[in-house]
CSV table of C-alpha atoms in Angstrom, one decimal:
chain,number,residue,atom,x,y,z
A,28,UNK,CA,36.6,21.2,18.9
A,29,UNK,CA,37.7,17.4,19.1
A,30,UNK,CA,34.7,16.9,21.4
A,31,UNK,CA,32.1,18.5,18.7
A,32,UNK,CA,33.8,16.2,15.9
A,33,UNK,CA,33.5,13.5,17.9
A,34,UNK,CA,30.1,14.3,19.3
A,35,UNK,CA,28.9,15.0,15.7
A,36,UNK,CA,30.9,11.4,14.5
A,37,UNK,CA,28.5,9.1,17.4
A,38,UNK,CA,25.3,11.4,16.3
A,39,UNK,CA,26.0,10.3,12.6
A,40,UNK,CA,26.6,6.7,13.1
A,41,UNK,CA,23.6,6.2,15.5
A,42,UNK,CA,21.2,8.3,12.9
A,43,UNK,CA,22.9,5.7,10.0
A,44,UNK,CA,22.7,2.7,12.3
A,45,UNK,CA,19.1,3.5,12.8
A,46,UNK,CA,18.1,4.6,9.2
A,47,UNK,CA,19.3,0.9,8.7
A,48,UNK,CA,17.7,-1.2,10.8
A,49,UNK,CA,14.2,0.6,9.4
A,50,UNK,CA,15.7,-0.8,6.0
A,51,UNK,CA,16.3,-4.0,7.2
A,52,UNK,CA,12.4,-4.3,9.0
A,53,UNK,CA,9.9,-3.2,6.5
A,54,UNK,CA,6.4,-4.0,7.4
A,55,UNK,CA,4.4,-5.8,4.4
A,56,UNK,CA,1.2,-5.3,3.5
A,57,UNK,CA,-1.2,-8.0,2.1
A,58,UNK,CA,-4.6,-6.4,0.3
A,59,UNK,CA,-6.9,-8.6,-1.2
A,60,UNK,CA,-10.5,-7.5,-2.7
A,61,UNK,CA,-13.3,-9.5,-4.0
A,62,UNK,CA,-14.0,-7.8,-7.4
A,63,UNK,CA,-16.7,-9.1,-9.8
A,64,UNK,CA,-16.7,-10.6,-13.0
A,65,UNK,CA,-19.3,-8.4,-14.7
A,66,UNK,CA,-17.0,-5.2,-14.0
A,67,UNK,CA,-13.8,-6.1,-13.1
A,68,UNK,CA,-12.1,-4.3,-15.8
A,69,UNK,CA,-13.6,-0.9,-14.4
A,70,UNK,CA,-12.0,-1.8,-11.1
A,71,UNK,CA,-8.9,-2.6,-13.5
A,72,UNK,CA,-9.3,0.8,-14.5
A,73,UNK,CA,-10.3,2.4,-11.8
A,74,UNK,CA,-7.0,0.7,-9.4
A,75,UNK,CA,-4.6,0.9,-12.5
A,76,UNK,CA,-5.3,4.8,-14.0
A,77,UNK,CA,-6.6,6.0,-10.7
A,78,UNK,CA,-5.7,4.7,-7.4
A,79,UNK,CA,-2.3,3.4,-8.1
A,80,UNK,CA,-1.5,7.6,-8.9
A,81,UNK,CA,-3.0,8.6,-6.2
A,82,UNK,CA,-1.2,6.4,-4.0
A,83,UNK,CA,2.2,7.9,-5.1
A,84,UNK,CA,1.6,11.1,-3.6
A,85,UNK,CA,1.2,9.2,-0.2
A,86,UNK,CA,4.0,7.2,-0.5
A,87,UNK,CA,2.8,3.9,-1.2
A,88,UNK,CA,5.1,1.3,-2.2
A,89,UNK,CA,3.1,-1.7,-4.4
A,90,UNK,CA,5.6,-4.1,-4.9
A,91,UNK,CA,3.2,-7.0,-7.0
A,92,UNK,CA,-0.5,-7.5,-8.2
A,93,UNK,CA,-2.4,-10.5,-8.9
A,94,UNK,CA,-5.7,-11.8,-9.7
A,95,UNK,CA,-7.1,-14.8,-8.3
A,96,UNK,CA,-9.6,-16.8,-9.6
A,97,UNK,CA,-12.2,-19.4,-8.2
A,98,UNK,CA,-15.2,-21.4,-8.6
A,99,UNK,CA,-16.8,-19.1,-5.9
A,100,UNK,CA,-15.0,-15.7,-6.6
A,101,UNK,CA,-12.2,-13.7,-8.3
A,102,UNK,CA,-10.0,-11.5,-6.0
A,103,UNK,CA,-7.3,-8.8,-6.5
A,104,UNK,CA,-4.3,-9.3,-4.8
A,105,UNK,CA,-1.6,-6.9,-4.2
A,106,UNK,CA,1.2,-6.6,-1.8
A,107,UNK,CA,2.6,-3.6,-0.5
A,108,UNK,CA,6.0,-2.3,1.4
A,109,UNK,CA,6.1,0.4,4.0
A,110,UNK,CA,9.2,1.4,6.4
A,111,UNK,CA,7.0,1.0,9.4
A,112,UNK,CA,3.9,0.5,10.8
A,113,UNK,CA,3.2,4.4,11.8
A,114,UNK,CA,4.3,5.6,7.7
A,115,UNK,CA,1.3,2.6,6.7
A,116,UNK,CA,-1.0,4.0,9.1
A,117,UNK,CA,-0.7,7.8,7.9
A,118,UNK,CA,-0.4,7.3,4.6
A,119,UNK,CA,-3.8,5.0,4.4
A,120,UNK,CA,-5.2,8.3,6.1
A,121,UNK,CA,-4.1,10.7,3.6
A,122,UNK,CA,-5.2,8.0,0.6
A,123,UNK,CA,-8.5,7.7,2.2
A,124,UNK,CA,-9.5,11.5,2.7
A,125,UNK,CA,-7.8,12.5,-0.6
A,126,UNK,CA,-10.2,14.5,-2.1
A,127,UNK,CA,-10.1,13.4,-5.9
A,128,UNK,CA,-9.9,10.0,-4.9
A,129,UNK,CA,-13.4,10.1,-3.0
A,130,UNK,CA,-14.5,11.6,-6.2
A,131,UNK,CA,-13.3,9.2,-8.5
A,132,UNK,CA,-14.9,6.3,-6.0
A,133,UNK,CA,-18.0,8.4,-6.3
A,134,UNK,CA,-18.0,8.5,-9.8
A,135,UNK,CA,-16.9,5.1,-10.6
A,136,UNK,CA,-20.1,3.7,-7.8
A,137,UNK,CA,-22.4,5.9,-10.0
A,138,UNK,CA,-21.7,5.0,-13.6
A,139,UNK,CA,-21.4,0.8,-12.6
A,140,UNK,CA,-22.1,0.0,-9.4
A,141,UNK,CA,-19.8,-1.6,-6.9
A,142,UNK,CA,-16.8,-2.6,-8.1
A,143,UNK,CA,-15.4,-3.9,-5.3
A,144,UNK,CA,-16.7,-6.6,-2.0
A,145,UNK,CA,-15.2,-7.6,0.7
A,146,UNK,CA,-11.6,-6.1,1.8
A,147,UNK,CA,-9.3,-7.9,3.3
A,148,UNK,CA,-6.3,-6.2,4.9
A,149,UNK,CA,-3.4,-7.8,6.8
A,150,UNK,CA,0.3,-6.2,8.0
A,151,UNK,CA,2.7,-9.1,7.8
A,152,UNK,CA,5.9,-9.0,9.6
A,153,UNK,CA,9.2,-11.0,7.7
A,154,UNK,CA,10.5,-13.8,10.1
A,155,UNK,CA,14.5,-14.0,10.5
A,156,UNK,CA,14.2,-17.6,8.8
A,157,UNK,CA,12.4,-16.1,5.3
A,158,UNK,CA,14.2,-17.0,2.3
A,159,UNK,CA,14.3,-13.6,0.7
């Protein structure tokens, strides 16, 4: 019996120890879209009443949004927070092929175009030295 306890004891702390570390190391996300003047607030719409729902039911974790503006072009900007690498990876699966989302894109393409140029994605890892 002492040797189960103690067997169950080491199995706890090493699952803890682990759930931790995964804490500790998110993986960060960086998305940033060209979006145009002439129908950004249908992408607005579209990313605010649409995507950002869908998204829950995969998981995603969108910790802030901006908008960026220049002479040349305005971009959305949103960052994102995932335990790991392999969650990001299968949860931008499921977003993708989710059904009512390709519909919505669909729609949305149909009724004013593109809302949305050039994507682009980058995982960012947090160095020891960061701030926060």
């Amino acid at each position: 019996m002492k040797l189960f306890l103690l067997t169950l004891l080491f199995v706890t702390t090493f699952i803890s120890k682990a759930q931790n570390v995964a804490q500790v190391n998110p993986v960060y996300q960086l998305r940033i879209y060209e979006i145009f003047e002439n129908n950004k607030n249908h992408f607005h719409e579209r990313f605010r009443d649409h995507a950002m729902r869908i998204m829950k039911k995969y998981n995603f974790k969108i910790t802030s949004i901006y908008e960026s503006k220049s002479d040349k072009k305005t971009e959305f900007v949103y960052f994102l927070e995932w335990p790991d690498e392999k969650t990001m990876k299968q949860a931008w699966e499921g977003f993708k092929a989710d059904k009512e989302w390709i519909e919505i894109k669909k729609e949305f393409t149909k009724k004013y175009g593109d809302v949305v140029g050039n994507i682009e994605d980058r995982v960012l890892t947090k160095l020891d030295y960061s701030p926060n």
